[in-house]
GROMACS .gro file of C-alpha atoms in nm:
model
  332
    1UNK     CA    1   5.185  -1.106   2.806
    2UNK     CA    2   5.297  -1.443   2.884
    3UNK     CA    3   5.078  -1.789   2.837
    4UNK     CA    4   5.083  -2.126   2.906
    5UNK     CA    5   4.959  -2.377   2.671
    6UNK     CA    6   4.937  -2.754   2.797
    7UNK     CA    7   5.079  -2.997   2.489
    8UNK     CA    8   5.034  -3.317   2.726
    9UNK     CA    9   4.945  -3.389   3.109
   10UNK     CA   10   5.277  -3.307   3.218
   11UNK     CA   11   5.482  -3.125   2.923
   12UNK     CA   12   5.432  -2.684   2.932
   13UNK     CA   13   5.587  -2.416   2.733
   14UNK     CA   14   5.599  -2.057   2.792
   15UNK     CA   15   5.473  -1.846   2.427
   16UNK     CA   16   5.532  -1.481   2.465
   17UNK     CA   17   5.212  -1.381   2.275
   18UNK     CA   18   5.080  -1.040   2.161
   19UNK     CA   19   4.817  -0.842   1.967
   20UNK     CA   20   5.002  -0.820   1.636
   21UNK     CA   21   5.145  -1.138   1.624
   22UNK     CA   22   4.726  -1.265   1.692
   23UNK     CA   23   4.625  -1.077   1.392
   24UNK     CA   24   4.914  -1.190   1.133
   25UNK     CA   25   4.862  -1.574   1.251
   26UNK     CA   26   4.492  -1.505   1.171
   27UNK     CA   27   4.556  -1.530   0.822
   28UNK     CA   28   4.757  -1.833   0.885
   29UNK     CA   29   4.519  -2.159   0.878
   30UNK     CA   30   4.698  -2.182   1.284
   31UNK     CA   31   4.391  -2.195   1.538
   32UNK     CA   32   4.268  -1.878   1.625
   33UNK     CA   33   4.373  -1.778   1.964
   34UNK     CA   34   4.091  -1.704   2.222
   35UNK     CA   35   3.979  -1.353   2.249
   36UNK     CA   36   3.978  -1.370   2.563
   37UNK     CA   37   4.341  -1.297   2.591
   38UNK     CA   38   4.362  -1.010   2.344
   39UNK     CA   39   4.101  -0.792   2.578
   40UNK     CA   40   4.354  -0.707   2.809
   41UNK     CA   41   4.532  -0.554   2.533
   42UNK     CA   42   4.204  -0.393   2.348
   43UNK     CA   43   4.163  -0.174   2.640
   44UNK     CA   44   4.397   0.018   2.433
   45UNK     CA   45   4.193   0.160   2.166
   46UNK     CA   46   4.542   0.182   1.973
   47UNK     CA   47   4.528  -0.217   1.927
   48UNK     CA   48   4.332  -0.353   1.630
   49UNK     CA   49   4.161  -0.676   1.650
   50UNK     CA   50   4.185  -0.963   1.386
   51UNK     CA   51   3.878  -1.008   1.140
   52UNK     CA   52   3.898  -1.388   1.227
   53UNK     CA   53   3.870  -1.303   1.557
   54UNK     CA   54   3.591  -1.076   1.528
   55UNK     CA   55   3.354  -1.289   1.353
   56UNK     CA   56   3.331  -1.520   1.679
   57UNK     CA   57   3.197  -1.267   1.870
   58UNK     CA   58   2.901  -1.448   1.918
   59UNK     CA   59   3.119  -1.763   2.094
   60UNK     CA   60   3.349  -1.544   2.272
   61UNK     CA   61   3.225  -1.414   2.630
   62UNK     CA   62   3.521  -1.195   2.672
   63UNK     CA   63   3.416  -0.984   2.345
   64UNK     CA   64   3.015  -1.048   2.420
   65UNK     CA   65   3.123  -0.881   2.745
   66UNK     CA   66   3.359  -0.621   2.740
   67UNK     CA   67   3.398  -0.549   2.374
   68UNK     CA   68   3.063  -0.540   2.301
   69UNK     CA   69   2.935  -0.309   2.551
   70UNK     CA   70   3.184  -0.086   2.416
   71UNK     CA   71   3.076  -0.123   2.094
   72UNK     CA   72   2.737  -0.067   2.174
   73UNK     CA   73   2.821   0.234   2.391
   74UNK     CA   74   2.993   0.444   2.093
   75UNK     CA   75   2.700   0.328   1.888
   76UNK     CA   76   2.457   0.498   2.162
   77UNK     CA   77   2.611   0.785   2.187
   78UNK     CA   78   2.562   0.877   1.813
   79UNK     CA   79   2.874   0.735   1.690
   80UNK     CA   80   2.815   0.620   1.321
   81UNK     CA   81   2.874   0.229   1.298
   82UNK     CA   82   3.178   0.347   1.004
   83UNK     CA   83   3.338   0.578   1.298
   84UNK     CA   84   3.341   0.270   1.541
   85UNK     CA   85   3.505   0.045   1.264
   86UNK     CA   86   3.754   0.256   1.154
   87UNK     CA   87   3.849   0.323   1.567
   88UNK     CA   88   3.884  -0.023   1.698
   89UNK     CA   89   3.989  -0.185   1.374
   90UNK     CA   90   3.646  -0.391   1.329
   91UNK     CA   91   3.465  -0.459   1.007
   92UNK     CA   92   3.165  -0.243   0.953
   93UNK     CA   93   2.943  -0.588   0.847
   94UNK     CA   94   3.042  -0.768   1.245
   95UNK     CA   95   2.988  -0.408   1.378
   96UNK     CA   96   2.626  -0.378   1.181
   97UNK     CA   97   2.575  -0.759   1.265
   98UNK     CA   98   2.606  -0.678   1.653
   99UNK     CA   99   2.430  -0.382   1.668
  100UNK     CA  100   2.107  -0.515   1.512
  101UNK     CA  101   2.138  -0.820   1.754
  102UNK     CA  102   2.174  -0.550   2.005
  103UNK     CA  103   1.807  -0.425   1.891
  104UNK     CA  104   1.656  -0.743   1.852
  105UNK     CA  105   1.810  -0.868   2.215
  106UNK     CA  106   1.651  -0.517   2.333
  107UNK     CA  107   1.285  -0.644   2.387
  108UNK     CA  108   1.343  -0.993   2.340
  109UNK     CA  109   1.022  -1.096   2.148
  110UNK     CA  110   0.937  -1.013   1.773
  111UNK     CA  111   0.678  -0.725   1.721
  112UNK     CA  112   0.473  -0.747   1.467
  113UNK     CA  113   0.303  -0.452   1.236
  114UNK     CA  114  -0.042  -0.506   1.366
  115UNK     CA  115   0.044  -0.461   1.731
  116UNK     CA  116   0.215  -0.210   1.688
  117UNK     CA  117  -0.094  -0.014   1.477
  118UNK     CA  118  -0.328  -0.146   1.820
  119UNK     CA  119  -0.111   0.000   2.069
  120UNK     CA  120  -0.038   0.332   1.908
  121UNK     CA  121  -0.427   0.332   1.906
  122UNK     CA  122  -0.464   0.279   2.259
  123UNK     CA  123  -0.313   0.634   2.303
  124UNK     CA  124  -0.502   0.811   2.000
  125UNK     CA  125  -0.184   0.807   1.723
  126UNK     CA  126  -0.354   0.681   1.399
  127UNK     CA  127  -0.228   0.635   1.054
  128UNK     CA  128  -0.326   0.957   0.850
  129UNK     CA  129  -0.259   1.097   0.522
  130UNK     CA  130  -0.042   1.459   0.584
  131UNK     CA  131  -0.135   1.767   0.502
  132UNK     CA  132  -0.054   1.871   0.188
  133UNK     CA  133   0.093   2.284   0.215
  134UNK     CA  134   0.344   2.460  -0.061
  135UNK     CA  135   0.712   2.502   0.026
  136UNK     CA  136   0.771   2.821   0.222
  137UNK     CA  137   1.121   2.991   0.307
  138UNK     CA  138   1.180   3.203   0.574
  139UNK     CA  139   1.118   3.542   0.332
  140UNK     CA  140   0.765   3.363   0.261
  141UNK     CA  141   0.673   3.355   0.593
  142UNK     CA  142   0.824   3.679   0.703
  143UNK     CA  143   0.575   3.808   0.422
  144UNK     CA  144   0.315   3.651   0.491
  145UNK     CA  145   0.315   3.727   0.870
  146UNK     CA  146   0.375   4.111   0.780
  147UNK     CA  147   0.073   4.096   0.584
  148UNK     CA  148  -0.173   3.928   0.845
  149UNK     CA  149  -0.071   4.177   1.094
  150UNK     CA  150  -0.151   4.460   0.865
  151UNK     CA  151  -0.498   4.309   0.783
  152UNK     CA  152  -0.575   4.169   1.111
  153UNK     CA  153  -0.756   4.496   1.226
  154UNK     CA  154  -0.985   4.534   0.877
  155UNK     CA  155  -1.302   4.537   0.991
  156UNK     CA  156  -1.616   4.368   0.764
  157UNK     CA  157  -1.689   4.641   0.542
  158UNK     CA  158  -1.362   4.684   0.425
  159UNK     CA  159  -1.319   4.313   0.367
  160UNK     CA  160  -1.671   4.398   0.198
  161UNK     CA  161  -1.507   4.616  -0.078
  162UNK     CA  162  -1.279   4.345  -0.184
  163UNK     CA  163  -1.320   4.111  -0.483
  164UNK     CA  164  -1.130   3.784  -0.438
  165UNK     CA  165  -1.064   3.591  -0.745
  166UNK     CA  166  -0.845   3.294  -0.895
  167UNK     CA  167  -0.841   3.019  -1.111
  168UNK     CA  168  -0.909   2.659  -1.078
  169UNK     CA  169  -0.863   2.325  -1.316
  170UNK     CA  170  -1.169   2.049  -1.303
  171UNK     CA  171  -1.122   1.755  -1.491
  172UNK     CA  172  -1.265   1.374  -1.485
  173UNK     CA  173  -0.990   1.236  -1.266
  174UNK     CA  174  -0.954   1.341  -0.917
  175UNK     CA  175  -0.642   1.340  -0.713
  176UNK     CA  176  -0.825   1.403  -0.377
  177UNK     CA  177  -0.843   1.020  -0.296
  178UNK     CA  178  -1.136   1.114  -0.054
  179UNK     CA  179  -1.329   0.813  -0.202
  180UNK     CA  180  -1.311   0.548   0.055
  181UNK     CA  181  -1.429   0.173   0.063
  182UNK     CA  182  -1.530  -0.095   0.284
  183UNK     CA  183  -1.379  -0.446   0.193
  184UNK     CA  184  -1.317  -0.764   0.373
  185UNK     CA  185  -0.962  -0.882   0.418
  186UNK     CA  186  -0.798  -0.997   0.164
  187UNK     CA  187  -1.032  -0.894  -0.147
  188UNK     CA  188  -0.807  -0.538  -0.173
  189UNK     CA  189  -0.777  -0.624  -0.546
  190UNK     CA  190  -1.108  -0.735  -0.673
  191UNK     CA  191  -1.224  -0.514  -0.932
  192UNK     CA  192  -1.526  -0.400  -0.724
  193UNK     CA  193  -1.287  -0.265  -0.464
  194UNK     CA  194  -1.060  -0.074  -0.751
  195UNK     CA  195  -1.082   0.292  -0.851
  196UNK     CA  196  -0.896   0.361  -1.233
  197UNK     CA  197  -0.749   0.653  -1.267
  198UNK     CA  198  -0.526   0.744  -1.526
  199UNK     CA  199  -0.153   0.909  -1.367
  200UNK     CA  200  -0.213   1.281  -1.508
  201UNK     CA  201  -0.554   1.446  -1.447
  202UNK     CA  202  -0.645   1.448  -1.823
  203UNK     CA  203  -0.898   1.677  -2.053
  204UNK     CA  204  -1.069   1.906  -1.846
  205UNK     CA  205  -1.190   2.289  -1.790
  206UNK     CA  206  -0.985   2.603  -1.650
  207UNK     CA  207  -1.251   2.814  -1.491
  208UNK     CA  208  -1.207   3.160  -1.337
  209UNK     CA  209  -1.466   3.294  -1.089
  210UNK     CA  210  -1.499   3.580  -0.796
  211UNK     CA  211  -1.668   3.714  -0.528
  212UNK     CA  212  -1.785   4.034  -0.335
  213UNK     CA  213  -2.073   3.982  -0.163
  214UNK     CA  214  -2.200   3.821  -0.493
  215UNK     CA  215  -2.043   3.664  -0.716
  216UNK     CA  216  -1.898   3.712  -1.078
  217UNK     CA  217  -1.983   3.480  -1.404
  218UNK     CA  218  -1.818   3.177  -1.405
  219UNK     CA  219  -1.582   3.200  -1.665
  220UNK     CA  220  -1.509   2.881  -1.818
  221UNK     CA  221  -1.182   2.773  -2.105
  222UNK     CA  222  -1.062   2.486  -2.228
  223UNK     CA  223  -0.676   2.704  -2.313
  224UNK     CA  224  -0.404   2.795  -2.014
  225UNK     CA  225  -0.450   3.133  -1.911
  226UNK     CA  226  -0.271   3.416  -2.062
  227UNK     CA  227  -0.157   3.795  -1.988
  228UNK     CA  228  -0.435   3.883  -2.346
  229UNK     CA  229  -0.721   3.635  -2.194
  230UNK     CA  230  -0.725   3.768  -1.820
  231UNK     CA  231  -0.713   4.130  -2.018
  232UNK     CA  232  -0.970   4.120  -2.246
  233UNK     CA  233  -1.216   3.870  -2.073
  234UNK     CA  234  -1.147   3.899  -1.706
  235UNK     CA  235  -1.083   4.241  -1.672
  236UNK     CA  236  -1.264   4.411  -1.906
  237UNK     CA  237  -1.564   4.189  -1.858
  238UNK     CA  238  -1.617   4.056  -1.541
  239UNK     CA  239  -1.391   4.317  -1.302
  240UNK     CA  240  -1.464   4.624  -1.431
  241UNK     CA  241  -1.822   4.574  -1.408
  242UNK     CA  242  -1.809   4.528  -1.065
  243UNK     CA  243  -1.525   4.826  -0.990
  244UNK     CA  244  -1.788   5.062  -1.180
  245UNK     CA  245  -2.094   4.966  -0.951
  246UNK     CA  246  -1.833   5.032  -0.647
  247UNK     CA  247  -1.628   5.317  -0.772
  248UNK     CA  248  -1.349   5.408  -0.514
  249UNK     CA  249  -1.338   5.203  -0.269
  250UNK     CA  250  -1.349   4.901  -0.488
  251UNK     CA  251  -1.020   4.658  -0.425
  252UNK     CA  252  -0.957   4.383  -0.649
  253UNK     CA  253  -0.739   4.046  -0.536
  254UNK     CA  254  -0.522   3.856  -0.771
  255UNK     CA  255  -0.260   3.585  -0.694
  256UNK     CA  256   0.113   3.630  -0.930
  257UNK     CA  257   0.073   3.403  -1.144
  258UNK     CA  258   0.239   3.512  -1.444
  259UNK     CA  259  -0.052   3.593  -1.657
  260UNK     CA  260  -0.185   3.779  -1.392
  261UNK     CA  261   0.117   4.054  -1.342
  262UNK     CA  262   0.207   4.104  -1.688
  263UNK     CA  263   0.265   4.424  -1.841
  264UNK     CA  264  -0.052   4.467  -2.053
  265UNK     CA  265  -0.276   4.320  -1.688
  266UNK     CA  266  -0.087   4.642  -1.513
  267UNK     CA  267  -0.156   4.916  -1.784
  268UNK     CA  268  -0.496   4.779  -1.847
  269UNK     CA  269  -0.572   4.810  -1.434
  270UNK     CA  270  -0.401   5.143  -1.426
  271UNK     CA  271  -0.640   5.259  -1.715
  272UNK     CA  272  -0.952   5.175  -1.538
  273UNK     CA  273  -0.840   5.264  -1.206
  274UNK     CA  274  -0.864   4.957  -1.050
  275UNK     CA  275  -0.743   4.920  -0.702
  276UNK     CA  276  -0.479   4.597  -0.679
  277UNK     CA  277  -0.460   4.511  -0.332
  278UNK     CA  278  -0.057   4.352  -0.245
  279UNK     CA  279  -0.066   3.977  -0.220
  280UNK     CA  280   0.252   3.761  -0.088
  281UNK     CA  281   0.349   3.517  -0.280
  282UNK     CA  282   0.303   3.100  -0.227
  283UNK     CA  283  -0.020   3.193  -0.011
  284UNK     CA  284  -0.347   3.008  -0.204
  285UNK     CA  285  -0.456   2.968   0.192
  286UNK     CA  286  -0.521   3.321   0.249
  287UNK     CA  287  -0.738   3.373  -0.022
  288UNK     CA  288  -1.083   3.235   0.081
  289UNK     CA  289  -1.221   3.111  -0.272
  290UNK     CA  290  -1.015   2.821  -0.267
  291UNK     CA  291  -1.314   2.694  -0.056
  292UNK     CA  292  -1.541   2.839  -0.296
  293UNK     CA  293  -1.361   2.585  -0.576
  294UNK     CA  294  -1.367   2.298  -0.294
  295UNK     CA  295  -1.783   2.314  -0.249
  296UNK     CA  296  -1.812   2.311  -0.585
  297UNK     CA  297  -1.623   2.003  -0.667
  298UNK     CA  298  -1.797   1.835  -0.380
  299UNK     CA  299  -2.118   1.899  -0.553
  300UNK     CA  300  -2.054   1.788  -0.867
  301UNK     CA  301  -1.922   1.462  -0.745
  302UNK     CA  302  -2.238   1.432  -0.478
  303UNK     CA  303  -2.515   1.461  -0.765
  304UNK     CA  304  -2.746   1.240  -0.759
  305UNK     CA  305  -2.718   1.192  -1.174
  306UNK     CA  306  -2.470   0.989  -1.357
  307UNK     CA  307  -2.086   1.182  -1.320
  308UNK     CA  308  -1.996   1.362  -1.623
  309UNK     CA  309  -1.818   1.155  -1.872
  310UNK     CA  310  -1.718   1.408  -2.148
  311UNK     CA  311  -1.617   1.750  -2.108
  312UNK     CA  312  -2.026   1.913  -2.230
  313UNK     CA  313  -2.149   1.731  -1.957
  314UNK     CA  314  -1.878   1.859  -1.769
  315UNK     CA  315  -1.905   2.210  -1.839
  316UNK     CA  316  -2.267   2.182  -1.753
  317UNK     CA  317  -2.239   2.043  -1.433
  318UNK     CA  318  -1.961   2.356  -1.330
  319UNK     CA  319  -2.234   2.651  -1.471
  320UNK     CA  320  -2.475   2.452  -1.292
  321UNK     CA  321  -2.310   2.430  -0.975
  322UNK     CA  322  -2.189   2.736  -0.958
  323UNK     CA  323  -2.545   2.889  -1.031
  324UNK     CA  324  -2.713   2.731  -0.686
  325UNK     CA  325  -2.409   2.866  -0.469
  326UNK     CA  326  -2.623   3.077  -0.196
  327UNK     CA  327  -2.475   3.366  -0.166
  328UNK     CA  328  -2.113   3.402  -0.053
  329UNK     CA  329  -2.057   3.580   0.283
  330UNK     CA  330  -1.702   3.657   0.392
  331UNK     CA  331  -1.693   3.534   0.775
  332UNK     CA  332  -1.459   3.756   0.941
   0.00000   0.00000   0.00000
């Protein structure tokens, strides 16, 4: 490529000038020679352009113009910004540089948070907490289908015959967060407008309850469950009552939790013939006394007395509560 550079009004000398020689005199403290020049060459995407040269891309049409666009191309078509450095020789920082100016350049005005919020709410998105579920892999929900299909014909009285129990933990501090506040702008931290809540739930009670029809005791412990306790107090005194009022056709539901499928829990249901009906595992949604637990933390926080503040008061308020339940009718 051959160039012409005037020295005076009437003096001109010929400089044979090409990519390479552009990048090495880059490091030189020589003027940097005009972009322009080199794009006839970075056609090529063999050719490398200098880092000098890149960091005027902002002055230089030729690289606002051709360069860019196919910067911004590769970028658009899901290039990474590290696959378009390493290609035409550019450093990831100019190529990052250009493609957020690309963004900004994109609308032309700044958007701010609260407009945004107002126009998603023109078309009916809203901010919302998700819903919490449990991890599931594909053999969970292969399970868990196979099981609704074979259940999805029972009719009501055999649902009827089934007990469905579980366990539950109530302490002082809730994690629901359904407490919510109205405040004026800019008092978010006055202690009025402040919940405390300490980061792990604290003291509290495990209680174990279920239902057919009517329901059992509420059995109430301070301890973790184990494989002895759900033997010799939920079995033998809550479910067995229950399977000998129903005989045969009496079918009694258990998650597997560990305490519940140990050996002594299997030889202890085998002994009194009670029926274990098959539950899939990471499924609390299927088994309809989780609501049960809900109501009756909703009712203990909507009393009209004081909440409890040590864990008598609390134990009160759970026998109490689960007293007044009407009773409990399986909606099929």
């Amino acid at each position: 490529m051959t160039w012409s550079v005037a020295k005076s009004p009437h003096v001109a000398e010929q400089y044979d000038v090409n990519i390479q020689s552009i990048n090495q005199a880059t490091e030189d403290s020589r003027p940097c020679v005009s972009l322009a020049r080199e794009c006839t060459s970075v056609g090529d995407d063999r050719s490398a352009i200098s880092p000098h040269a890149a960091l005027n891309y902002g002055k230089n049409e030729a690289f606002e113009g051709f360069l860019r666009g196919k910067i911004i191309g590769r970028l658009e078509c899901g290039r990474t910004q590290l696959e378009v450095s390493e290609e035409l020789g550019i450093a990831q920082s100019v190529i990052s540089r250009l493609w957020q100016r690309f963004q900004d350049d994109a609308t032309g005005t700044t958007v701010s948070r609260q407009n945004v919020y107002r126009r998603l709410g023109h078309i009916g998105l809203y901010a919302r907490r998700p819903v919490r579920c449990v991890p599931l892999t594909a053999t969970h929900c292969r399970l868990r289908l196979t099981w609704s299909r074979e259940h999805a014909l029972w009719t009501p009285k055999q649902w009827s015959c089934v007990m469905f129990s579980d366990e539950s933990r109530f302490s002082f501090q809730s994690n629901s967060r359904r407490t919510l506040i109205w405040r004026a702008p800019g008092t978010r931290y006055h202690q009025k407008n402040t919940i405390e809540r300490h980061r792990y739930c604290g003291a509290g009670w495990l209680v174990w309850g279920g239902f057919i029809g009517s329901r059992t005791e509420l059995h109430v412990q301070s301890a973790t469950m184990t494989g002895h306790i759900y033997r010799d107090v939920i079995l033998e005194q809550h479910v067995r009552l229950f399977r000998d009022a129903m005989d045969a056709e009496f079918l009694f539901m258990d998650d597997n939790a560990r305490p519940h499928r140990a050996n002594i829990v299997d030889e202890c249901l085998q002994s009194e013939y009670i029926a274990r009906m098959d539950w899939t595992a990471y499924s609390p949604d299927l088994n309809p006394i989780e609501h049960v637990w809900d109501m009756l933390g909703r009712r203990i926080a909507a009393r009209q007395s004081p909440l409890p503040t040590c864990l008598p008061e609390l134990r009160r308020g759970l026998l109490d509560g689960w007293c007044k339940f009407p009773k409990i009718r399986l909606i099929i």
